[in-house]
Amino acid sequence: MSPFLLLVLVSLSWAISANAHENDFLHCLSSFHSKDTSPISKVIYTPNNSSYSSVLESSIQNLRFSEPTTPKPLIIITPKHTSHIQASIHCSRKYGFQIRIRSGGHDFEGLSYVSHVPFIIVDLVNFRSVDIDDKNKVAWIQSGAILGEFYYGIAQKSRTLAFPAGVCHTVGIGGYFSGGGYGLLFRKYGLAVDNIIDALFIDVNGRILDRESMGEDLFWAIRGGGGGSFGIVLAWKVKLVSVPATVTVFRISRTLEQNATKLVHRWQYVAHKLPDDMFSAVTMRRVNSSQDGKRTILASFSSFFLGGIDELIPLMQERFPELGLVKEDCTEMSWIESILYFGQIQNKSLDILLDRSYKTTLNGPSFKTKSDYVKKPIPETALEEIWSKLYEEDAESAVIGFIAYGGKMDEITESATPFPHRAGNLYKIVYTVGWQQEDNIKSRRYITWIRKLYSFMNSFVSKSPRQAYINYRDNDIGVNNKGNTSYVQARIWGRKYFKNNFDKLVQVKTIIDPENFFKHEQSIPPLLS
Ligand code: FDA
């Protein structure tokens, strides 16, 4: 039989049996759930339902995974009650469907809504309550809330409380907290996961566990070990942190003609040693220069400072005089306003933070991202080679960002949470290339461009293993075999994301989900018994 015919037959039999199972599955869901007051039928979307496509697409962030050829779920469930989630797990196990858990849908590789085996999506969009206790400086947030909803809740209560997380307000709490989570306050207070003090979790047997009943090892694993491996986290309890009523922000851009190469080079020596009251990043992209038809590289230095302008200017004059920061470059505002500023929505009202459908693009609605960690400054000559790559045709919508580490990140041990990238890192690099959805057909070209850049960077970044950030998910660094996750294979990508913490994650997985029900291309594998 020809391989093509075999493929057609396998796909056909898969579709027929998936369909037959689908009806049994739906029956299983409603009978599991029959005693409950809130009927599960109202939160089930099959492809026959007129809202199926809009529910599916509602939070897809990377339109690379929103093509007619992208595999679609058999069913989407948007639970309103924990028993809906328990039913989803129970019936998926019974009928052999995979579950993809979705909170904000920002996974760079689309792992929360795409699978190549029969699957359903459990979308936590209705699990999004935010409960702020400003007196005790703690909060409970459900996983399906977005960062913006959380921040909005904090800002309603106080101008001097905050939470150390990212500036893109549409990112979901569930995925973000599962992978570490950095943002403007991470050099002062660490990552989001460094500030989590409790969680509510549903395991593969449908048990609802909190920190005490899940035990410290599982509690450790869910705070940075990556989403979709251990079970479904329903909600998180976090410590809120203090910020001054006034913070200062600035963004200064310089072209090559304005000495950008030397400034970026110098930044590498300065930024990680800045006081922990400061966040510092620089992004590089190509732009048209003011001289006719010429292109140049624009380096944009941006900072956030926990204090006023009068304190910031002398600090920068002492630490980084070459940048030439002056009062006029800086703006004072509240912490919540700084979220809008860095999210590039500064002209909108605070209500924008509640808008889940707002599309924040990483340089294009379709994109590919990769990450690196840098331990030694990159020489000027290599920076110039990077610029030459940004001039290539397929890099029109590419951006490279350096995010300074140091501060509190140096103080937390590598094994305190699964996120291991702590002391010794000068900065993290994020490379992104974006394109329009209609150019998805040409995606290979852009992806080849970013892979070549990544390969060029090899000698300038962390080694053995070359490290990467789990929340900047990159399937290029290795994926599990379809269905059969093997420890040996997973260790290749696992050590890059987690270094030595990978083995402990495997141990936890082996105990909590020994049959590997919760799995995807980069989920933690159990050790086979
Ligand atoms: P999504 O719903 O796609 O989930 C991501 C992964 O977690 C999937 O594997 C999913 O199955 C799993 N998962 C989701 N909910 C879960 C739950 N309740 N229980 C168990 N598993 C669950 N990061 C950062 O650290 N700082 C930043 O500033 C930014 N900024 C940023 C901007 C933009 C525009 C994008 C697209 C992404 C970022 N990120 C980021 C990366 C972001 O942290 C990462 O993509 C998160 O995983 C997104 O979480 P979501 O819930 O939105 O994703």
XYZ file of C-alpha atoms and ligand atoms in Angstrom, residues 59 61-62 99-108 110-113 122 124 143-147 165-168 170-184 191 201 226-236 360-362 367 428 469-473 520, ligand 1:
120
model
C -7.728 34.197 22.504
C -2.525 35.164 20.045
C -0.208 33.792 17.362
C -6.893 17.951 27.017
C -5.327 21.260 26.099
C -5.712 23.781 28.923
C -6.093 27.400 27.891
C -6.018 30.485 30.099
C -4.926 33.475 27.991
C -3.961 31.672 24.759
C -0.560 33.406 24.475
C 1.551 30.249 24.172
C 4.126 31.067 21.468
C -0.028 27.434 20.301
C 0.175 24.451 22.666
C -2.937 25.503 24.588
C -5.221 25.104 21.571
C -10.656 23.341 28.490
C -10.724 28.848 31.619
C -6.135 31.213 36.226
C -8.409 32.411 33.425
C -8.024 36.064 34.443
C -5.658 38.127 32.338
C -2.852 40.206 33.867
C 4.392 40.595 36.379
C 4.485 41.531 32.683
C 3.217 44.572 30.806
C 1.167 42.825 28.124
C -3.890 40.208 27.732
C -1.495 37.456 28.896
C -3.345 34.835 30.955
C -2.542 34.268 34.615
C -2.627 30.456 34.189
C 0.134 30.137 31.594
C 2.130 33.113 32.831
C 2.375 31.914 36.449
C 3.050 28.348 35.296
C 6.258 29.417 33.528
C 7.841 31.971 35.886
C 6.699 35.384 34.686
C 8.966 38.430 34.601
C 8.067 42.106 34.307
C 8.966 45.640 35.336
C 9.342 36.722 39.234
C -5.202 22.646 41.641
C 5.603 25.064 32.625
C 1.859 24.781 32.005
C 0.022 21.677 30.908
C 2.203 19.026 32.584
C 0.864 18.327 36.045
C -2.841 19.151 36.126
C -5.032 22.219 35.978
C -4.310 25.128 38.276
C -7.583 26.837 39.131
C -6.358 29.774 41.191
C -3.303 31.284 42.831
C -1.076 43.016 21.452
C 1.245 41.845 18.746
C 4.831 40.765 19.093
C 5.381 35.324 14.807
C 18.078 37.702 28.593
C 12.883 30.672 28.944
C 9.955 28.230 29.150
C 7.375 31.018 28.784
C 9.050 31.953 25.487
C 8.164 28.494 24.287
C 1.909 18.118 25.003
P -1.923 29.806 27.304
O -3.337 29.759 27.710
O -1.615 29.664 25.848
O -1.112 28.738 28.157
C 0.279 28.552 28.059
C 0.654 27.149 28.535
O 0.231 26.967 29.885
C -0.014 26.032 27.743
O 0.824 24.898 27.730
C -1.263 25.753 28.553
O -1.792 24.452 28.331
C -0.767 25.931 29.962
N -1.798 26.390 30.881
C -2.593 27.466 30.708
N -3.388 27.619 31.761
C -3.100 26.633 32.627
C -3.624 26.255 33.899
N -4.598 26.953 34.478
N -3.122 25.148 34.508
C -2.131 24.432 33.923
N -1.604 24.752 32.716
C -2.086 25.832 32.074
N 6.117 36.437 29.586
C 6.748 37.046 30.598
O 7.273 36.386 31.491
N 6.802 38.413 30.655
C 6.239 39.195 29.703
O 6.301 40.422 29.774
C 5.551 38.549 28.620
N 4.946 39.286 27.642
C 4.280 38.636 26.613
C 3.642 39.396 25.626
C 2.957 38.760 24.581
C 2.265 39.586 23.532
C 2.937 37.350 24.520
C 2.235 36.647 23.382
C 3.567 36.594 25.515
C 4.245 37.235 26.558
N 4.888 36.500 27.557
C 5.521 37.147 28.591
C 4.892 35.037 27.502
C 3.780 34.479 28.353
O 4.167 34.526 29.707
C 3.512 33.003 27.981
O 3.159 32.906 26.637
C 2.425 32.397 28.880
O 2.534 31.009 28.857
C 1.056 32.826 28.426
O 0.068 32.405 29.327
P -1.434 32.266 28.798
O -2.252 31.788 29.912
O -1.818 33.515 28.093
O -1.218 31.175 27.676
